[in-house]
Coordinates of C-alpha atoms in Angstrom, one line a residue:
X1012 CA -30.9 25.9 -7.8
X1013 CA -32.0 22.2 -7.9
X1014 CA -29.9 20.5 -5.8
X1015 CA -30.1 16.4 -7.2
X1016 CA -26.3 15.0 -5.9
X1017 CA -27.9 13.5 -2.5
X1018 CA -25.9 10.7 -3.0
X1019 CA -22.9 12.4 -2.9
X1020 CA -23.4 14.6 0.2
X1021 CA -26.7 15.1 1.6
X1022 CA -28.0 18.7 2.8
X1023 CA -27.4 19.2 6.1
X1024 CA -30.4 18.4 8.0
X1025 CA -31.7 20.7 10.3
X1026 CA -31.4 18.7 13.5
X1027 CA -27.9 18.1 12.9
X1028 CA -26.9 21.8 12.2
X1029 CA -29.0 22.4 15.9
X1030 CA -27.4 19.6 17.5
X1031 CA -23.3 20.6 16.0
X1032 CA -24.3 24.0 17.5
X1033 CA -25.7 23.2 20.7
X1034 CA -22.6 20.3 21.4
X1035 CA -20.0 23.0 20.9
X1036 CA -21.2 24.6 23.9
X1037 CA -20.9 21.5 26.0
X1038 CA -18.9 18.7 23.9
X1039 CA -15.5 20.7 23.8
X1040 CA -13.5 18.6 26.2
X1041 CA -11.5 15.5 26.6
X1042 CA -14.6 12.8 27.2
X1043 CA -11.4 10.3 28.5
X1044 CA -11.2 12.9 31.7
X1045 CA -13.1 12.7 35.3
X1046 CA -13.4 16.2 36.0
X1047 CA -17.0 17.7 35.5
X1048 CA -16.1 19.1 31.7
X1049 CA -14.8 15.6 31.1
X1050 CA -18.0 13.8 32.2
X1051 CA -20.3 16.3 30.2
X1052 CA -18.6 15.0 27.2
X1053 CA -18.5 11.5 27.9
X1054 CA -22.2 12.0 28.5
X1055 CA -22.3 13.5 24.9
X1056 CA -20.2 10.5 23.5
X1057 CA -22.0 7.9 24.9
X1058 CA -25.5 9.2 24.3
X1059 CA -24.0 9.6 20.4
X1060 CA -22.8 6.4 20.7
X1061 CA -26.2 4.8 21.5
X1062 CA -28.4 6.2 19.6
X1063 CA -26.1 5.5 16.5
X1064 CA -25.9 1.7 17.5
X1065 CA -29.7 1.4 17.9
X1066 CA -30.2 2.6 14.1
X1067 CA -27.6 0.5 13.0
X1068 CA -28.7 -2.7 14.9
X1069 CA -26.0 -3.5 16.9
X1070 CA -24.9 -3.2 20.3
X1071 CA -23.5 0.3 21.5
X1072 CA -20.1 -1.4 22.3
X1073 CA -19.9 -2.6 19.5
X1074 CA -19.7 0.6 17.4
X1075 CA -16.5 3.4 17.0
X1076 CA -17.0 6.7 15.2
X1077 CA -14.2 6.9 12.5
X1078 CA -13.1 10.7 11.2
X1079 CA -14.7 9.5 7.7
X1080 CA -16.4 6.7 6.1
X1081 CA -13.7 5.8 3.8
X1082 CA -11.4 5.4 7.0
X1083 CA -14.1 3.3 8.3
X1084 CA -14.2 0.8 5.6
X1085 CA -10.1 1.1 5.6
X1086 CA -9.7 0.3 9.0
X1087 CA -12.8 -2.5 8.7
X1088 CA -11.2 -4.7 6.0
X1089 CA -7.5 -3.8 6.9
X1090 CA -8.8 -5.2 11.1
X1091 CA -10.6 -8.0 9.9
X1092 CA -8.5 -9.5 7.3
X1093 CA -5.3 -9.1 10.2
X1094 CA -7.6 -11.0 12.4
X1095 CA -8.2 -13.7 10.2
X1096 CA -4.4 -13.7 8.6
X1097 CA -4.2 -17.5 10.1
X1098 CA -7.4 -18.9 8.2
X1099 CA -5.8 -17.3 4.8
X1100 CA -5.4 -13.9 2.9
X1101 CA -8.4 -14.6 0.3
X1102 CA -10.5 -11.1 0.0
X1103 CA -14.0 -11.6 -2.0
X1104 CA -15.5 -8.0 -3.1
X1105 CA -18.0 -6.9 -6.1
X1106 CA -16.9 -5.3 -9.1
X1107 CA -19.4 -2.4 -8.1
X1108 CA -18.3 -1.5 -4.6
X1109 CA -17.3 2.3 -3.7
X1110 CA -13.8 3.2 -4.2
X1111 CA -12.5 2.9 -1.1
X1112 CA -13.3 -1.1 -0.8
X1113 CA -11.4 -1.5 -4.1
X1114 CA -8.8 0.8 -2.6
X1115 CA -8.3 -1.3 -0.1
X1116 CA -8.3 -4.4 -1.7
X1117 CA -5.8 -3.4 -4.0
X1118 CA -3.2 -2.7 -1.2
X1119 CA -4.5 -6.2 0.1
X1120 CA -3.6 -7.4 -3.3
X1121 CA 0.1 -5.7 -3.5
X1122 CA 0.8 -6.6 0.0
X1123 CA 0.8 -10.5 -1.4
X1124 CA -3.2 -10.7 -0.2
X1125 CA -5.1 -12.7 -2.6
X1126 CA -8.6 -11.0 -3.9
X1127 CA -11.6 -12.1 -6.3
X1128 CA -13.9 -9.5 -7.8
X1129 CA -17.8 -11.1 -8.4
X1130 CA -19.4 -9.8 -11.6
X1131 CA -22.3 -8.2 -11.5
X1132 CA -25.8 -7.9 -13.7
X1133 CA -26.9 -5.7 -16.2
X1134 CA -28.8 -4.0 -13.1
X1135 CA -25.7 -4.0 -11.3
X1136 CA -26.7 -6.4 -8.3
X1137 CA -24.5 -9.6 -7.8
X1138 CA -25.9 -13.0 -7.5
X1139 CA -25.5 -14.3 -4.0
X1140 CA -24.6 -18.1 -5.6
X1141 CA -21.4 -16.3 -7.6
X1142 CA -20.7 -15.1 -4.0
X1143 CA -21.2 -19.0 -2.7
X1144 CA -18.6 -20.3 -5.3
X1145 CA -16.5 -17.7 -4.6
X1146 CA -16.0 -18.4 -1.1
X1147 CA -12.7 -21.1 -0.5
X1148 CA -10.8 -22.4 2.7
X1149 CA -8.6 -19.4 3.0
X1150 CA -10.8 -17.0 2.6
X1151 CA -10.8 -14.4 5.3
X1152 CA -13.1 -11.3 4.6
X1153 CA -16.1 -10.9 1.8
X1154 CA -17.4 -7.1 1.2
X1155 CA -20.3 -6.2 -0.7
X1156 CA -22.2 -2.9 -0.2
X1157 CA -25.7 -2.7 0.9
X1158 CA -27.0 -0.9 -2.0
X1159 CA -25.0 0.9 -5.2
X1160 CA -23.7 4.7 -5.3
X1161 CA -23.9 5.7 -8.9
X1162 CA -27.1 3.7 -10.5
X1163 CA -29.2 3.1 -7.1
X1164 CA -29.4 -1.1 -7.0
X1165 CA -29.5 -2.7 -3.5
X1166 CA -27.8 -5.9 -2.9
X1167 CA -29.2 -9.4 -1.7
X1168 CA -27.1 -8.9 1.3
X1169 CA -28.9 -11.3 3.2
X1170 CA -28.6 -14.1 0.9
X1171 CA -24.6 -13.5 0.7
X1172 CA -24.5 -12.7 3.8
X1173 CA -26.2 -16.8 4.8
X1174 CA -23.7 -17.9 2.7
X1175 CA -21.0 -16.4 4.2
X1176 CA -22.2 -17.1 7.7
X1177 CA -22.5 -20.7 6.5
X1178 CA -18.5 -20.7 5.3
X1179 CA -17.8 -19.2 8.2
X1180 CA -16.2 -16.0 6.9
X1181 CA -16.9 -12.5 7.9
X1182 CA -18.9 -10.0 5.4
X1183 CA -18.4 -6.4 5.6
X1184 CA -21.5 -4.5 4.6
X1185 CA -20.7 -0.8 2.8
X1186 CA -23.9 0.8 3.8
X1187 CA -23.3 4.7 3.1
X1188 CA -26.0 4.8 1.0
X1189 CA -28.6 3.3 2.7
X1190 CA -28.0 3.6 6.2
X1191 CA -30.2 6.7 6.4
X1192 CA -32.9 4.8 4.6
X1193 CA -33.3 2.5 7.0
X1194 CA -31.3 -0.8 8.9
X1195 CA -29.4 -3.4 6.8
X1196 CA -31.1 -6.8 6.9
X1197 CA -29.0 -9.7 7.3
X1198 CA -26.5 -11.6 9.4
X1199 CA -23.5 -9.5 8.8
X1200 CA -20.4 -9.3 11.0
X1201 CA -18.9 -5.5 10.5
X1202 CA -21.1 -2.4 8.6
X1203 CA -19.7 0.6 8.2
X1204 CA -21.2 4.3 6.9
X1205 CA -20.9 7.6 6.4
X1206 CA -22.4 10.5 8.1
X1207 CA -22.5 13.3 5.4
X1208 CA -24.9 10.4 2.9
X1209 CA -27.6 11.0 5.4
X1210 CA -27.5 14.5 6.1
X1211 CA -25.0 14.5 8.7
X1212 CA -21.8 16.9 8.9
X1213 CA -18.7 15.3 7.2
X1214 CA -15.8 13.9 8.7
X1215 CA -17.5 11.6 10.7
X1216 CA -18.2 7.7 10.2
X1217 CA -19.2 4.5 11.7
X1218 CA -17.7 1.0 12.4
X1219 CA -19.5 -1.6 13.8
X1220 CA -17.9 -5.1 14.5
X1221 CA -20.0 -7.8 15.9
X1222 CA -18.7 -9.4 19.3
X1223 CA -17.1 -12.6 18.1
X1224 CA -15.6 -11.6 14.9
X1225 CA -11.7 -11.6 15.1
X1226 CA -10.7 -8.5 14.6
X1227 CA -7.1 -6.6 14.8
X1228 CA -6.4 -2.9 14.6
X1229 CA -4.0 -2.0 12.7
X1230 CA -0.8 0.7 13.1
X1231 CA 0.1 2.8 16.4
X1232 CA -2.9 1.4 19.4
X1233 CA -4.4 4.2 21.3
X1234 CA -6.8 4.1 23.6
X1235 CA -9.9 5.6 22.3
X1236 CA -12.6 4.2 20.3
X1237 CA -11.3 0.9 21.3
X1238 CA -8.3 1.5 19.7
X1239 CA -10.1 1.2 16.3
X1240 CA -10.1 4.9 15.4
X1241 CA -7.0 7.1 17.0
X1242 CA -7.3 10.9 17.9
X1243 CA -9.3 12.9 19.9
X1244 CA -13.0 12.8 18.9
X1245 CA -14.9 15.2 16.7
X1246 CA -17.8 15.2 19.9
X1247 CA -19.5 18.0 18.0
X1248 CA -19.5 16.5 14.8
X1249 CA -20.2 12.8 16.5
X1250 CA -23.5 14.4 18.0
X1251 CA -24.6 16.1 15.2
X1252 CA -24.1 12.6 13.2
X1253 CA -26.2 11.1 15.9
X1254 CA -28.6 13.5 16.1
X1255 CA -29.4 13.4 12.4
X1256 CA -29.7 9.7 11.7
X1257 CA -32.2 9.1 14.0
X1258 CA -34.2 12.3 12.5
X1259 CA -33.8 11.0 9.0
X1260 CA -34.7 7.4 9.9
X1261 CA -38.6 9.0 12.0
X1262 CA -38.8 10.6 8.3
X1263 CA -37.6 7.8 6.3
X1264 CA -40.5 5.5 5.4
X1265 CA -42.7 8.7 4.6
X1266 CA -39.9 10.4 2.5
X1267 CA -39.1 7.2 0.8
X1268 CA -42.6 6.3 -0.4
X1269 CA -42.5 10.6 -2.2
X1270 CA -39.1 10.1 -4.2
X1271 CA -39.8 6.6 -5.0
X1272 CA -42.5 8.2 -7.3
X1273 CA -40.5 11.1 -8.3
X1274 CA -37.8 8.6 -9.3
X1275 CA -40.3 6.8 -10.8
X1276 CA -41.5 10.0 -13.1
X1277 CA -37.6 10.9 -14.3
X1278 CA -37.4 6.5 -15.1
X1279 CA -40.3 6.8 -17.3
X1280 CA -40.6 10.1 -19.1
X1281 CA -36.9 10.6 -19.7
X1282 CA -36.8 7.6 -22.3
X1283 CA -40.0 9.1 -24.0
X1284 CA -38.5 12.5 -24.1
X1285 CA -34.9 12.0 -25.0
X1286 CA -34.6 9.6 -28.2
X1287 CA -31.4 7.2 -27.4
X1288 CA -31.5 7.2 -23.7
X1289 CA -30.5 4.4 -21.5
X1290 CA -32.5 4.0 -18.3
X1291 CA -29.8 1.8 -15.5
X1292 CA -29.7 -0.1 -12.4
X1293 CA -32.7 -2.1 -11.3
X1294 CA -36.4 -0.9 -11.8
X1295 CA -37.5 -2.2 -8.4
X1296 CA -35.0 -3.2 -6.2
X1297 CA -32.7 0.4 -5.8
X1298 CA -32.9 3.5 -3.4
X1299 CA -35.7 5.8 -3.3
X1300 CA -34.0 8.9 -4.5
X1301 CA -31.8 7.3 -7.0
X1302 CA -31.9 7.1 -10.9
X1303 CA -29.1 7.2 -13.6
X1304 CA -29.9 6.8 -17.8
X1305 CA -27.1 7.6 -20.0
X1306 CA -27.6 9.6 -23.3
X1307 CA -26.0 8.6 -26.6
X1308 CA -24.0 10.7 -28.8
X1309 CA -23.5 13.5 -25.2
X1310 CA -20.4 14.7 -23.5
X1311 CA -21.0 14.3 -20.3
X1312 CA -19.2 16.8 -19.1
X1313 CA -20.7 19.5 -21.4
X1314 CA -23.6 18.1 -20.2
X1315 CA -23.1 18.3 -16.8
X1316 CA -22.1 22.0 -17.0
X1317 CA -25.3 22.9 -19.5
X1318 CA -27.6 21.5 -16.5
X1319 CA -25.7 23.5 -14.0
X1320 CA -26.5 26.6 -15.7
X1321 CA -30.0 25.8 -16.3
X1322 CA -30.1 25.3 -12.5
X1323 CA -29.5 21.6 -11.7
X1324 CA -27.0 19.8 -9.5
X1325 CA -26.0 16.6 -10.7
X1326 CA -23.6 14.0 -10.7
X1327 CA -21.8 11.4 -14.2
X1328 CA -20.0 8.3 -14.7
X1329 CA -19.0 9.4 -18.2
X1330 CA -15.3 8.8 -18.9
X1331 CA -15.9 12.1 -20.1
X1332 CA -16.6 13.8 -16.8
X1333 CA -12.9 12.2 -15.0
X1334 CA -9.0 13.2 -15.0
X1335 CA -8.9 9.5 -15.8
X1336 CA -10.4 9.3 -18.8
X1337 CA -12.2 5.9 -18.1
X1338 CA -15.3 5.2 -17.7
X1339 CA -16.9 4.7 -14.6
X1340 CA -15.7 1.2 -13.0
X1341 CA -19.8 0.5 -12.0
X1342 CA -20.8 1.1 -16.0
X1343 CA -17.9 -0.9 -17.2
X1344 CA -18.9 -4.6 -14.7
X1345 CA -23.0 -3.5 -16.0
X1346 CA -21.5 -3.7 -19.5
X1347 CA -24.2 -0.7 -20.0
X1348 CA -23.6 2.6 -21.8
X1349 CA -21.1 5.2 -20.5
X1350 CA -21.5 8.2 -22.4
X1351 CA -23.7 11.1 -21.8
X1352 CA -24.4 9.8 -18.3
X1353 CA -26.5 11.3 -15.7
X1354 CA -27.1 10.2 -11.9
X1355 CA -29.7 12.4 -10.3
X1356 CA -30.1 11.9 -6.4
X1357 CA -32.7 13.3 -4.9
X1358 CA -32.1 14.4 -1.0
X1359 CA -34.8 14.4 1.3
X1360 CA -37.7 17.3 0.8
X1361 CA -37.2 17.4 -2.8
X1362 CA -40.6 18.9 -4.3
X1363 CA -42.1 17.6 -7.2
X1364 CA -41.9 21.2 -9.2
X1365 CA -38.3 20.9 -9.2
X1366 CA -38.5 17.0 -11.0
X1367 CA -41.1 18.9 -13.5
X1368 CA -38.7 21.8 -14.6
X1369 CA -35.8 19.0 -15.0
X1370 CA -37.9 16.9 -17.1
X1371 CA -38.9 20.2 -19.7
X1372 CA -35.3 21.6 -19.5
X1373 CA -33.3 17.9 -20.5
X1374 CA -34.8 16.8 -24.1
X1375 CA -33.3 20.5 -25.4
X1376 CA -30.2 20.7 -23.1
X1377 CA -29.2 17.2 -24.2
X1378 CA -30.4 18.0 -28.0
X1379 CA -28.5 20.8 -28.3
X1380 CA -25.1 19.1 -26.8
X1381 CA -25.8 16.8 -29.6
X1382 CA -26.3 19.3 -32.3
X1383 CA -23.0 20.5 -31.4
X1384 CA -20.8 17.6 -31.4
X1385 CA -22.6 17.0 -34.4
X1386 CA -24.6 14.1 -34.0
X1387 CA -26.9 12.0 -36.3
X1388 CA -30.8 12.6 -35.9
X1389 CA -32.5 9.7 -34.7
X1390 CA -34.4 9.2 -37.7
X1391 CA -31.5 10.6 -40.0
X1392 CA -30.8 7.8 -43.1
X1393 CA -27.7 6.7 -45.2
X1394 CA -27.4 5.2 -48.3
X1395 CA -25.7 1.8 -49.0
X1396 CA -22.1 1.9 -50.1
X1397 CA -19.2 -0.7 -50.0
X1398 CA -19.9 -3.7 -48.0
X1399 CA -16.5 -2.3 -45.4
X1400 CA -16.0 1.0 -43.6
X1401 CA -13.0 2.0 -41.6
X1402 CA -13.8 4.9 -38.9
X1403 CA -10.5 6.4 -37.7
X1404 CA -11.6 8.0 -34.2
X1405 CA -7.9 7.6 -32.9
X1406 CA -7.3 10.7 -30.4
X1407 CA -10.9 11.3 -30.0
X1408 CA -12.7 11.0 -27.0
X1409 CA -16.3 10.0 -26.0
X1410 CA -18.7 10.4 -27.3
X1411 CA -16.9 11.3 -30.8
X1412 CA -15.6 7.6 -31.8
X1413 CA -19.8 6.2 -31.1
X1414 CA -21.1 9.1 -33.1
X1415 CA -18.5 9.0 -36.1
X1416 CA -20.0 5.2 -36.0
X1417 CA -23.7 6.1 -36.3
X1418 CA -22.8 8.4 -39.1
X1419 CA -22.0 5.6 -41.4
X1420 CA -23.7 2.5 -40.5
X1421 CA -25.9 3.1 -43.1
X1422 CA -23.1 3.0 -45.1
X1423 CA -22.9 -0.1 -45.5
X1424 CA -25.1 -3.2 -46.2
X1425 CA -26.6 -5.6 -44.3
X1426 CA -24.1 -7.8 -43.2
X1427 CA -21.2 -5.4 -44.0
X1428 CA -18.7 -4.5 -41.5
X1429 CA -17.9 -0.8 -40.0
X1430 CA -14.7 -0.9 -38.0
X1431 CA -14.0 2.1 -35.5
X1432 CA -10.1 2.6 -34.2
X1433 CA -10.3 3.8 -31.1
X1434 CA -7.7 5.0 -28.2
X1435 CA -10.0 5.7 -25.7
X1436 CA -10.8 3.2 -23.1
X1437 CA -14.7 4.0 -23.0
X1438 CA -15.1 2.9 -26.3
X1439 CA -15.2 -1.0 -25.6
X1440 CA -17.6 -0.3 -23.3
X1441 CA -19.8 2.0 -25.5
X1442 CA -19.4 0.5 -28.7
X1443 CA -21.0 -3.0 -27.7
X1444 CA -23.8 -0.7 -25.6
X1445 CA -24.6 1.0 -28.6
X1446 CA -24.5 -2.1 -31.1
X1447 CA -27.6 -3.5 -28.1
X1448 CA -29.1 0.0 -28.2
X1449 CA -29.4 0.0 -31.9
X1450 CA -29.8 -3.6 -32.5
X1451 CA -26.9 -3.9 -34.6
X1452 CA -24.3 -6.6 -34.4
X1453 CA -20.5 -6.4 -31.6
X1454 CA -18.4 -8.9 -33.7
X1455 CA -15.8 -8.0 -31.2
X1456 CA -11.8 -6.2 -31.2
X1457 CA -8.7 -6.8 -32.9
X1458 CA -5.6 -5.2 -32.0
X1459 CA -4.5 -2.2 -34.4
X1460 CA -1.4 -0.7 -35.3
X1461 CA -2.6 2.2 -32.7
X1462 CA -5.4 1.7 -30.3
X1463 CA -8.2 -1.0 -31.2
X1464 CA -10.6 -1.9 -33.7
X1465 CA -13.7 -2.0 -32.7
X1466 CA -15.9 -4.6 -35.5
X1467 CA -19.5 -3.3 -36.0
X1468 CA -21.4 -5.6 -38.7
X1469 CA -25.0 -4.0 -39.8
X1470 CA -27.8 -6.3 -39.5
X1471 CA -30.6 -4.1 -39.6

């Protein structure tokens, strides 16, 4: 089994798996305690504690260990804003940013908080002036992760992060997904990450909060971790995290230079393989082990479950692929194609025989999702008919309402006009990425008696 979902949990590396083992022989007391047991783990704690602060770039006091990274970034935005509550209640964050920022920022939001999202590229990377302009009086925290979790693209974090600086306003820097890769450039004032993205156990995240930045827990105080993270600490699991961030970061330059070219393969051969593919997320600028292309005319979660059978582990965006129905928030701010999507995420000692068998098992897993769902061939023809078509797709989901269209765009004439009703939400995301796909004409929606119309006009 190829295991290709780094991003969502990384292996455990074997230096942390030594160093969980080897800490729950000597890390099981109360560090806060003076007797000998106490001091051992202190020792532990500290030494953890150090070594984490040295790969992150900041100073040892200035860093908690947090029992995940989403509590990290929780208690991050949730400290900093309460800090800054007298300068205003403005929160800045991308459209892009993991769950857990926008999770936060919406309870900022309900609890009377003013927030602006910045747009993003088609690659997915914000533009640090869109940042600048964003920026008012009463702002009092900006977010933007170091580099993004479904299609790969790092952010100019140093850029936003001089701009900020020059405002005067705080930037927290979301950097699970890079942290392991290496430091985050830029003068940022809190970080936070997440041990299990670099091959750490779970349960066990960082905060760091430069000295200067005005900062206010928030709920019941306790006395350990500075009061920023409550309850006793996971020592074992703290160690371990320690332990294998410094491993993966002795590795890292090596290991980044071998998946950037096995990135690099799936980026260029997958379009040339699979007619109707969409390659995401920026060509240079992005992770190492990191690439995403979405597949017209493909349920992505028959697609998903068709690769895990021929042996590959991989993650979606597809609307498809969720309880929610919705396509994935990251697609949607791209404005790129939803359906059919694949992220594959290569964790560290991937071999290139692995990329190879992916590569010859996709153009017939993905053809053969297709054949069922019965989808058009990419050289398949129609004949001209009326100069108007009317696709009713209402109660169908992705892919279904995109295919239905491709069935009968030849339908019509050159400058005729297909429209597709719709009910499901990915459509006005796909629809548009299709018409760019195809080089056909969006003329844009109009509300219908149910769902939308979607206007399609042929121009080509």
């Amino acid at each position: 089994m190829a295991y290709f979902d780094a991003a969502s949990a990384a292996p455990l590396h074997p230096v942390a798996r030594q160093a969980l083992l080897a800490s729950l022989d000597e890390g099981w007391a109360d560090p806060a305690r003076l007797y000998r047991e106490g001091r051992r783990a202190r020792l532990l704690l500290d030494a953890a504690r150090e070594a984490a602060a040295e790969c992150v770039g900041c100073r040892a006091d200035e860093l908690v260990f947090t029992p995940s990274g989403t509590r990290a970034v929780h208690s991050g935005v949730a400290g900093a804003l309460a800090g800054r509550r007298r300068v205003g209640r403005h929160l800045i964050v991308s459209a892009v940013e993991h769950s857990s920022v926008l999770h936060a920022a919406e309870a900022h939001e309900a609890d009377g908080g003013s927030l602006t999202q910045v747009g993003v590229d088609r690659t997915g990377a914000v533009d640090p002036a869109a940042y600048a302009a964003a920026l008012r009086e009463d702002t009092a925290l900006a977010c933007l992760q170091s580099a993004n979790h479904e299609v790969g693209t790092e952010q100019p974090v140093t850029e936003v992060a001089e701009a900020c600086r020059a405002a005067g306003v705080p930037l927290l820097v979301d950097a699970a997904q890079s942290l392991g890769w290496g430091r985050v450039e830029g003068d940022w004032s809190l970080l936070t990450g997440s041990a299990h993205k670099w091959g750490g156990p779970s349960g066990v995240g960082v905060l760091a909060v430069r000295k200067g930045v005005r900062f206010a827990p928030q709920g019941p105080g306790d006395e350990r971790e500075s009061g920023r993270a409550p309850g006793f600490e996971n020592l074992p699991a703290i160690v371990a995290a320690a332990a294998s961030l410094r491993a993966v970061r002795a590795e890292a330059a090596a290991e980044a230079a071998r998946l950037r070219e096995l990135t690099e393969r799936i980026r260029a051969r997958v379009p040339a393989l699979v007619p109707d593919v969409e390659v995401v997320g920026d060509p240079a600028r992005r992770l190492p082990g990191v690439v995403t292309f979405s597949c017209l005319y493909v349920d992505g979660e028959t697609l998903l479950h068709e690769l895990d059978r021929a042996g590959f582990s991989v993650s979606s965006g597809s609307s498809c692929t969720s309880s929610t129905l919705t396509p994935s928030h990251v697609l949607r701010a791209m404005g790129v194609l939803s359906e059919g999507n694949v992220r594959v995420s290569l964790p560290p000692g991937t071999v290139a025989e692995d990329v190879e068998r992916f590569l010859e098992v996709l153009p017939g897993t993905v053809a053969a999702v297709r054949e069922k769902l019965g989808a058009p061939a990419a050289t398949e023809t129609v004949r001209a008919a009326g100069p108007d078509l009317v696709v009713d797709a209402l109660g169908r989901r992705c892919p279904i309402p995109v295919i239905e269209l491709a069935k009968v765009i030849g339908d019509v004439p050159v400058g005729g006009t297909v429209r597709v009703l719709s009910d499901d939400e990915a459509a006005r995301l796909d629809i548009p990425a299709w018409c760019e796909m195809r080089g056909q004409e969006y003329a844009g929606e109009e509300p219908a008696e149910k769902g939308t119309a979607y206007l399609v006009r042929r121009v080509s």
